mmCIF file of C-alpha atoms in Angstrom:
data_model
loop_
_atom_site.group_PDB
_atom_site.id
_atom_site.type_symbol
_atom_site.label_atom_id
_atom_site.label_comp_id
_atom_site.label_asym_id
_atom_site.label_seq_id
_atom_site.Cartn_x
_atom_site.Cartn_y
_atom_site.Cartn_z
ATOM 1 C CA MET A 62 -97.570 -48.285 -32.484
ATOM 2 C CA LYS A 63 -99.865 -46.481 -30.302
ATOM 3 C CA SER A 64 -103.544 -45.886 -31.075
ATOM 4 C CA ASN A 65 -104.743 -42.374 -31.951
ATOM 5 C CA GLU A 66 -106.587 -42.098 -28.691
ATOM 6 C CA THR A 67 -103.234 -42.765 -26.917
ATOM 7 C CA SER A 68 -101.550 -40.239 -29.201
ATOM 8 C CA ARG A 69 -104.051 -37.538 -28.360
ATOM 9 C CA ARG A 70 -103.474 -38.251 -24.610
ATOM 10 C CA ALA A 71 -99.642 -38.265 -25.043
ATOM 11 C CA GLY A 72 -100.181 -34.906 -26.809
ATOM 12 C CA LEU A 73 -101.873 -33.153 -24.056
ATOM 13 C CA SER A 74 -99.618 -34.237 -21.397
ATOM 14 C CA PHE A 75 -96.796 -32.719 -23.410
ATOM 15 C CA ALA A 76 -98.763 -29.654 -23.834
ATOM 16 C CA ARG A 77 -98.965 -29.039 -20.103
ATOM 17 C CA LEU A 78 -95.489 -29.772 -19.592
ATOM 18 C CA ALA A 79 -94.441 -27.421 -21.970
ATOM 19 C CA ALA A 80 -96.656 -24.583 -20.744
ATOM 20 C CA ALA A 81 -94.620 -21.697 -19.039
ATOM 21 C CA THR A 82 -97.496 -20.781 -16.843
ATOM 22 C CA ALA A 83 -100.266 -22.640 -15.013
ATOM 23 C CA LEU A 84 -103.830 -22.389 -16.574
ATOM 24 C CA ALA A 85 -105.947 -20.188 -14.338
ATOM 25 C CA ILE A 86 -109.466 -21.520 -14.183
ATOM 26 C CA GLY A 87 -112.440 -19.813 -12.463
ATOM 27 C CA VAL A 88 -114.778 -21.752 -10.496
ATOM 28 C CA ALA A 89 -118.394 -20.950 -11.926
ATOM 29 C CA GLY A 90 -121.281 -21.343 -10.103
ATOM 30 C CA SER A 91 -124.296 -23.739 -11.059
ATOM 31 C CA PHE A 92 -126.809 -22.693 -13.274
ATOM 32 C CA SER A 93 -130.333 -22.200 -12.010
ATOM 33 C CA ALA A 94 -133.367 -24.269 -12.171
ATOM 34 C CA ALA A 95 -135.161 -21.767 -13.952
ATOM 35 C CA SER A 96 -132.703 -21.961 -16.804
ATOM 36 C CA ALA A 97 -132.857 -25.668 -16.868
ATOM 37 C CA ALA A 98 -136.633 -25.344 -17.071
ATOM 38 C CA GLU A 99 -136.314 -23.541 -20.403
ATOM 39 C CA SER A 100 -135.084 -26.689 -22.076
ATOM 40 C CA GLY A 101 -138.301 -28.430 -20.896
ATOM 41 C CA LYS A 102 -137.171 -30.000 -17.640
ATOM 42 C CA SER A 103 -136.628 -28.638 -14.245
ATOM 43 C CA ASN A 104 -133.748 -29.996 -11.881
ATOM 44 C CA GLU A 105 -136.417 -31.882 -10.096
ATOM 45 C CA GLN A 106 -138.022 -33.386 -13.165
ATOM 46 C CA LEU A 107 -134.428 -34.533 -14.256
ATOM 47 C CA ARG A 108 -133.789 -35.950 -10.918
ATOM 48 C CA GLU A 109 -136.980 -38.261 -11.372
ATOM 49 C CA MET A 110 -135.673 -39.616 -14.258
ATOM 50 C CA LEU A 111 -132.844 -41.383 -12.232
ATOM 51 C CA PRO A 112 -133.041 -45.037 -11.357
ATOM 52 C CA ALA A 113 -134.022 -45.530 -8.023
ATOM 53 C CA ASN A 114 -130.801 -47.120 -6.674
ATOM 54 C CA VAL A 115 -128.857 -44.033 -7.847
ATOM 55 C CA ARG A 116 -131.349 -41.637 -6.595
ATOM 56 C CA ASP A 117 -131.491 -43.161 -3.108
ATOM 57 C CA ALA A 118 -127.682 -43.739 -2.893
ATOM 58 C CA GLY A 119 -127.300 -40.097 -3.714
ATOM 59 C CA THR A 120 -123.942 -40.480 -5.249
ATOM 60 C CA MET A 121 -122.845 -40.536 -9.104
ATOM 61 C CA LYS A 122 -119.773 -42.649 -9.364
ATOM 62 C CA VAL A 123 -117.755 -41.529 -12.246
ATOM 63 C CA ALA A 124 -114.664 -43.456 -13.627
ATOM 64 C CA ILE A 125 -111.717 -41.228 -14.788
ATOM 65 C CA SER A 126 -108.161 -41.814 -15.901
ATOM 66 C CA LEU A 127 -105.713 -39.142 -14.714
ATOM 67 C CA ALA A 128 -103.908 -37.285 -15.868
ATOM 68 C CA TYR A 129 -105.197 -35.811 -19.168
ATOM 69 C CA PRO A 130 -105.263 -32.001 -19.250
ATOM 70 C CA PRO A 131 -107.172 -30.048 -20.150
ATOM 71 C CA MET A 132 -109.824 -32.912 -19.789
ATOM 72 C CA GLU A 133 -109.199 -34.346 -16.333
ATOM 73 C CA TYR A 134 -105.976 -33.292 -14.045
ATOM 74 C CA SER A 135 -104.522 -31.874 -10.962
ATOM 75 C CA ASP A 136 -102.048 -29.339 -10.181
ATOM 76 C CA ALA A 137 -98.641 -30.380 -8.988
ATOM 77 C CA GLY A 138 -98.945 -30.968 -5.065
ATOM 78 C CA SER A 139 -102.732 -30.758 -5.249
ATOM 79 C CA THR A 140 -105.379 -33.301 -5.213
ATOM 80 C CA ASP A 141 -107.999 -30.982 -6.455
ATOM 81 C CA LEU A 142 -109.583 -32.273 -9.753
ATOM 82 C CA LYS A 143 -109.939 -29.946 -12.615
ATOM 83 C CA GLY A 144 -110.768 -30.062 -16.412
ATOM 84 C CA ALA A 145 -113.567 -30.024 -18.770
ATOM 85 C CA ASP A 146 -114.686 -33.546 -18.123
ATOM 86 C CA ILE A 147 -114.563 -32.788 -14.294
ATOM 87 C CA ASP A 148 -116.579 -29.624 -14.459
ATOM 88 C CA LEU A 149 -119.249 -30.969 -16.871
ATOM 89 C CA ALA A 150 -119.755 -34.206 -14.657
ATOM 90 C CA LYS A 151 -119.932 -31.901 -11.571
ATOM 91 C CA GLU A 152 -122.604 -29.802 -13.266
ATOM 92 C CA VAL A 153 -124.754 -32.694 -14.136
ATOM 93 C CA ALA A 154 -124.466 -34.419 -10.767
ATOM 94 C CA ASN A 155 -125.536 -30.960 -9.104
ATOM 95 C CA ARG A 156 -128.562 -30.671 -11.546
ATOM 96 C CA LEU A 157 -129.646 -34.302 -10.775
ATOM 97 C CA GLY A 158 -129.225 -33.493 -7.062
ATOM 98 C CA LEU A 159 -126.273 -35.940 -6.446
ATOM 99 C CA LYS A 160 -122.901 -36.059 -4.891
ATOM 100 C CA ILE A 161 -120.068 -37.016 -7.127
ATOM 101 C CA ASP A 162 -117.395 -39.690 -6.394
ATOM 102 C CA PHE A 163 -114.630 -39.646 -9.004
ATOM 103 C CA GLN A 164 -112.843 -42.943 -9.108
ATOM 104 C CA ASN A 165 -109.192 -42.687 -10.809
ATOM 105 C CA VAL A 166 -109.007 -45.977 -12.854
ATOM 106 C CA ASP A 167 -106.048 -47.171 -14.994
ATOM 107 C CA PHE A 168 -107.136 -46.393 -18.636
ATOM 108 C CA SER A 169 -107.107 -50.130 -19.613
ATOM 109 C CA GLN A 170 -109.602 -50.922 -16.634
ATOM 110 C CA LEU A 171 -112.070 -48.246 -17.476
ATOM 111 C CA ILE A 172 -114.558 -50.495 -19.149
ATOM 112 C CA THR A 173 -114.426 -53.297 -16.429
ATOM 113 C CA SER A 174 -115.051 -50.552 -13.731
ATOM 114 C CA VAL A 175 -118.473 -50.103 -15.331
ATOM 115 C CA THR A 176 -119.339 -53.388 -16.498
ATOM 116 C CA THR A 177 -118.835 -54.605 -12.955
ATOM 117 C CA GLY A 178 -120.834 -51.789 -11.318
ATOM 118 C CA ARG A 179 -117.885 -50.368 -9.439
ATOM 119 C CA SER A 180 -118.710 -47.089 -11.264
ATOM 120 C CA ASP A 181 -121.714 -45.699 -12.843
ATOM 121 C CA MET A 182 -120.252 -44.308 -15.925
ATOM 122 C CA ILE A 183 -116.928 -43.427 -17.594
ATOM 123 C CA TRP A 184 -116.298 -39.938 -18.051
ATOM 124 C CA THR A 185 -112.717 -39.100 -19.159
ATOM 125 C CA ALA A 186 -111.883 -38.409 -22.818
ATOM 126 C CA PHE A 187 -112.832 -41.849 -23.723
ATOM 127 C CA SER A 188 -113.584 -42.399 -27.467
ATOM 128 C CA ASP A 189 -117.080 -43.958 -28.740
ATOM 129 C CA LEU A 190 -115.965 -46.546 -30.909
ATOM 130 C CA THR A 191 -117.982 -49.215 -32.528
ATOM 131 C CA LYS A 192 -115.803 -52.190 -30.987
ATOM 132 C CA ARG A 193 -116.760 -50.695 -27.580
ATOM 133 C CA GLN A 194 -120.304 -50.649 -28.209
ATOM 134 C CA GLY A 195 -120.865 -54.278 -27.629
ATOM 135 C CA GLN A 196 -120.166 -53.607 -23.872
ATOM 136 C CA LEU A 197 -121.134 -49.881 -23.350
ATOM 137 C CA ASP A 198 -123.520 -47.320 -24.578
ATOM 138 C CA PHE A 199 -122.006 -43.853 -25.185
ATOM 139 C CA ILE A 200 -123.411 -40.301 -25.034
ATOM 140 C CA ASP A 201 -121.381 -38.634 -27.409
ATOM 141 C CA TYR A 202 -120.426 -34.907 -26.157
ATOM 142 C CA PHE A 203 -117.049 -33.825 -27.336
ATOM 143 C CA LYS A 204 -115.534 -33.511 -30.734
ATOM 144 C CA THR A 205 -111.963 -34.803 -31.174
ATOM 145 C CA GLY A 206 -109.364 -35.613 -33.873
ATOM 146 C CA ASN A 207 -105.921 -34.622 -35.098
ATOM 147 C CA ARG A 208 -104.536 -31.134 -36.391
ATOM 148 C CA ILE A 209 -101.571 -29.757 -37.930
ATOM 149 C CA PHE A 210 -100.416 -26.424 -36.362
ATOM 150 C CA ALA A 211 -97.482 -23.999 -36.955
ATOM 151 C CA PRO A 212 -96.224 -20.730 -35.593
ATOM 152 C CA VAL A 213 -97.859 -17.588 -36.901
ATOM 153 C CA ALA A 214 -94.651 -16.647 -38.486
ATOM 154 C CA TYR A 215 -95.208 -19.141 -41.246
ATOM 155 C CA GLN A 216 -99.006 -17.960 -41.785
ATOM 156 C CA ASP A 217 -98.176 -16.363 -45.152
ATOM 157 C CA SER A 218 -95.926 -19.243 -46.582
ATOM 158 C CA ILE A 219 -97.899 -22.252 -45.154
ATOM 159 C CA LYS A 220 -101.599 -21.994 -45.885
ATOM 160 C CA SER A 221 -102.476 -25.533 -46.617
ATOM 161 C CA VAL A 222 -100.918 -29.165 -46.258
ATOM 162 C CA GLN A 223 -99.641 -28.799 -49.797
ATOM 163 C CA ASP A 224 -97.308 -26.058 -48.570
ATOM 164 C CA LEU A 225 -95.718 -28.656 -46.114
ATOM 165 C CA CYS A 226 -94.213 -30.737 -49.101
ATOM 166 C CA GLY A 227 -90.341 -30.443 -48.892
ATOM 167 C CA LYS A 228 -90.629 -29.027 -45.165
ATOM 168 C CA THR A 229 -90.193 -30.656 -41.800
ATOM 169 C CA VAL A 230 -93.049 -31.609 -39.682
ATOM 170 C CA SER A 231 -92.441 -32.909 -36.113
ATOM 171 C CA VAL A 232 -94.801 -35.778 -34.655
ATOM 172 C CA ALA A 233 -94.385 -37.277 -31.112
ATOM 173 C CA THR A 234 -92.059 -40.501 -31.178
ATOM 174 C CA GLY A 235 -93.979 -43.955 -31.443
ATOM 175 C CA THR A 236 -97.531 -42.460 -32.091
ATOM 176 C CA SER A 237 -99.805 -43.220 -34.820
ATOM 177 C CA TRP A 238 -99.411 -39.708 -36.156
ATOM 178 C CA VAL A 239 -95.898 -40.885 -37.658
ATOM 179 C CA GLY A 240 -97.535 -43.454 -39.954
ATOM 180 C CA PHE A 241 -100.390 -41.139 -40.745
ATOM 181 C CA MET A 242 -98.010 -38.224 -41.607
ATOM 182 C CA GLU A 243 -96.205 -40.709 -43.787
ATOM 183 C CA GLU A 244 -99.137 -41.465 -45.743
ATOM 184 C CA LEU A 245 -100.468 -37.833 -45.876
ATOM 185 C CA SER A 246 -96.923 -37.096 -47.541
ATOM 186 C CA LYS A 247 -97.458 -39.770 -49.914
ATOM 187 C CA GLN A 248 -100.765 -38.819 -51.137
ATOM 188 C CA THR A 249 -99.996 -35.120 -51.147
ATOM 189 C CA CYS A 250 -96.683 -34.538 -52.352
ATOM 190 C CA ASP A 251 -94.481 -35.479 -55.423
ATOM 191 C CA ALA A 252 -92.072 -38.375 -54.767
ATOM 192 C CA SER A 253 -89.024 -35.787 -55.023
ATOM 193 C CA LYS A 254 -90.534 -33.373 -52.469
ATOM 194 C CA GLN A 255 -91.831 -35.370 -49.614
ATOM 195 C CA MET A 256 -92.344 -34.012 -46.055
ATOM 196 C CA ASN A 257 -89.578 -34.684 -43.705
ATOM 197 C CA LEU A 258 -90.883 -36.114 -40.562
ATOM 198 C CA LEU A 259 -88.880 -35.468 -37.268
ATOM 199 C CA GLN A 260 -89.844 -37.648 -34.386
ATOM 200 C CA ILE A 261 -89.538 -35.974 -31.077
ATOM 201 C CA GLY A 262 -90.302 -37.289 -27.508
ATOM 202 C CA THR A 263 -92.149 -34.174 -25.994
ATOM 203 C CA LEU A 264 -94.019 -31.088 -27.084
ATOM 204 C CA GLY A 265 -91.466 -28.833 -25.114
ATOM 205 C CA GLU A 266 -88.827 -30.324 -27.723
ATOM 206 C CA GLN A 267 -91.151 -29.827 -30.635
ATOM 207 C CA LEU A 268 -91.786 -26.370 -29.982
ATOM 208 C CA MET A 269 -88.007 -25.701 -29.531
ATOM 209 C CA GLN A 270 -87.570 -27.319 -32.962
ATOM 210 C CA LEU A 271 -90.082 -24.958 -34.367
ATOM 211 C CA LYS A 272 -88.345 -21.798 -32.529
ATOM 212 C CA GLN A 273 -85.237 -22.779 -34.176
ATOM 213 C CA ASP A 274 -86.784 -23.374 -37.668
ATOM 214 C CA ARG A 275 -85.610 -27.015 -37.673
ATOM 215 C CA ALA A 276 -89.340 -28.001 -38.182
ATOM 216 C CA GLN A 277 -92.047 -25.767 -39.630
ATOM 217 C CA ALA A 278 -95.245 -27.577 -38.171
ATOM 218 C CA VAL A 279 -96.371 -30.297 -35.727
ATOM 219 C CA MET A 280 -99.143 -32.902 -35.798
ATOM 220 C CA MET A 281 -101.172 -33.248 -32.469
ATOM 221 C CA GLY A 282 -104.504 -34.021 -30.919
ATOM 222 C CA PHE A 283 -107.235 -31.501 -31.512
ATOM 223 C CA GLU A 284 -107.785 -30.615 -27.890
ATOM 224 C CA GLY A 285 -104.025 -30.578 -27.161
ATOM 225 C CA VAL A 286 -103.774 -27.920 -29.919
ATOM 226 C CA LEU A 287 -106.604 -25.903 -28.356
ATOM 227 C CA ASP A 288 -105.000 -26.163 -25.011
ATOM 228 C CA LEU A 289 -101.547 -24.811 -26.440
ATOM 229 C CA GLN A 290 -103.440 -21.854 -27.980
ATOM 230 C CA LYS A 291 -105.148 -21.127 -24.701
ATOM 231 C CA GLN A 292 -101.795 -21.035 -22.865
ATOM 232 C CA GLN A 293 -99.828 -19.277 -25.546
ATOM 233 C CA PRO A 294 -102.314 -17.074 -27.377
ATOM 234 C CA ASP A 295 -101.759 -15.706 -31.029
ATOM 235 C CA LYS A 296 -98.536 -17.857 -31.328
ATOM 236 C CA PHE A 297 -99.819 -20.748 -33.368
ATOM 237 C CA TYR A 298 -102.450 -21.294 -35.985
ATOM 238 C CA THR A 299 -103.976 -24.496 -37.497
ATOM 239 C CA PHE A 300 -104.481 -25.432 -41.135
ATOM 240 C CA GLY A 301 -105.809 -28.416 -43.155
ATOM 241 C CA ASP A 302 -108.602 -30.725 -42.008
ATOM 242 C CA LEU A 303 -109.603 -32.191 -38.479
ATOM 243 C CA TYR A 304 -108.054 -35.633 -39.224
ATOM 244 C CA ASP A 305 -109.312 -38.833 -37.764
ATOM 245 C CA PRO A 306 -112.590 -36.981 -36.483
ATOM 246 C CA GLY A 307 -114.543 -38.680 -33.777
ATOM 247 C CA ASN A 308 -116.153 -38.089 -30.453
ATOM 248 C CA TYR A 309 -115.434 -38.597 -26.947
ATOM 249 C CA GLY A 310 -118.386 -40.463 -25.147
ATOM 250 C CA ILE A 311 -119.428 -40.945 -21.724
ATOM 251 C CA GLY A 312 -119.750 -44.669 -21.186
ATOM 252 C CA PHE A 313 -122.609 -46.648 -19.556
ATOM 253 C CA ALA A 314 -123.298 -50.409 -18.855
ATOM 254 C CA LYS A 315 -125.806 -51.746 -21.285
ATOM 255 C CA GLU A 316 -128.213 -52.180 -18.569
ATOM 256 C CA SER A 317 -128.095 -48.619 -17.381
ATOM 257 C CA THR A 318 -130.445 -47.100 -20.083
ATOM 258 C CA GLN A 319 -132.465 -45.075 -17.401
ATOM 259 C CA LEU A 320 -129.230 -43.422 -15.976
ATOM 260 C CA ARG A 321 -127.859 -42.638 -19.534
ATOM 261 C CA GLU A 322 -131.249 -41.106 -20.445
ATOM 262 C CA ALA A 323 -131.246 -38.802 -17.102
ATOM 263 C CA VAL A 324 -127.572 -37.641 -17.903
ATOM 264 C CA LEU A 325 -128.460 -37.159 -21.498
ATOM 265 C CA ALA A 326 -131.607 -34.996 -20.610
ATOM 266 C CA THR A 327 -129.586 -32.889 -18.420
ATOM 267 C CA LEU A 328 -126.666 -32.294 -20.763
ATOM 268 C CA GLU A 329 -129.356 -31.119 -23.310
ATOM 269 C CA ALA A 330 -130.574 -28.836 -20.677
ATOM 270 C CA MET A 331 -126.988 -27.510 -20.249
ATOM 271 C CA LYS A 332 -126.841 -26.870 -23.673
ATOM 272 C CA ALA A 333 -130.164 -25.138 -23.983
ATOM 273 C CA ASP A 334 -129.073 -22.489 -21.247
ATOM 274 C CA GLY A 335 -125.456 -22.344 -22.330
ATOM 275 C CA ALA A 336 -123.804 -24.176 -19.454
ATOM 276 C CA TYR A 337 -122.373 -26.699 -21.676
ATOM 277 C CA GLU A 338 -120.429 -24.216 -23.786
ATOM 278 C CA GLU A 339 -119.469 -21.895 -21.133
ATOM 279 C CA ILE A 340 -117.602 -25.027 -19.209
ATOM 280 C CA LEU A 341 -115.837 -25.869 -22.315
ATOM 281 C CA ASP A 342 -114.800 -22.214 -22.754
ATOM 282 C CA ARG A 343 -113.202 -22.080 -19.559
ATOM 283 C CA TYR A 344 -110.568 -24.502 -20.983
ATOM 284 C CA GLY A 345 -110.451 -23.047 -24.627
ATOM 285 C CA LEU A 346 -112.301 -25.985 -25.880
ATOM 286 C CA LYS A 347 -115.396 -24.275 -27.267
ATOM 287 C CA GLU A 348 -114.653 -25.447 -30.807
ATOM 288 C CA ALA A 349 -114.899 -29.179 -29.610
ATOM 289 C CA ALA A 350 -118.702 -28.728 -28.456
ATOM 290 C CA VAL A 351 -121.022 -30.930 -30.381
ATOM 291 C CA ASP A 352 -123.930 -29.435 -32.395
ATOM 292 C CA SER A 353 -126.253 -32.071 -30.680
ATOM 293 C CA PHE A 354 -125.621 -34.782 -28.223
ATOM 294 C CA THR A 355 -126.117 -38.357 -29.810
ATOM 295 C CA VAL A 356 -126.015 -42.141 -28.549
ATOM 296 C CA ASN A 357 -123.587 -44.586 -29.941
ATOM 297 C CA ALA A 358 -122.627 -42.586 -33.161
ATOM 298 C CA GLY A 359 -119.144 -43.635 -32.899
ATOM 299 C CA LYS A 360 -117.394 -45.345 -35.683
#
């Protein structure tokens, strides 16, 4: 069975494959040093926080793992990187006076890329987990989890998870969502009225099941649902809790404390002047903004 993190990645890939039109993303300009100064540090002060080796090299090497829209991806036939993670990292590098070098790495090799020094940090929808904190330190910057959504046609009849008892819920084949929904059904519904779980390979097929009323709801990753709602506005709604809540974290080698603190201070400046939320909002992800940035708060 795949992990929840892998499930969310699969769900987001499905969301993009199911899109009828490409997401149009504006290129926003950098925010001014004057705005950053309102948070207590100018861009120059932020740059002075950098370790000498990074400042002298003039480049911030960022490990990512493509493709995971809307977090990091490129359009078909293009090598231009897009996504919330990409734009956040670019803005941080710009404020620190650094060029940015995105290094596409297989997901399983992300930690090694940082601990061996090939990359300065991981910034790619990578969960801050306690089991990873033995090797890395994290800045938690993005809320994630799993949500249940349904077509707006069901909004009057399906208002809570209890309303799914006796109905059909679609989940991506082979993901951890299957077991999660089985357990949720047992905890929520009478034995004679359990949820019927329909395992489907792609979101496109799941949406077809909803359209044909063969399923009434779908369980998917939080940012995947937000991405779907961005692409197909006013067609779907969410209900129930944010299940398996957690944070994506920017991962640093344990010895990179100075670099971590420089990036953290830059993110705080971006939050103070609105740049952080504005970047997330480009991708329909404003609900995933954290109230404050934390270090190693993962479970």
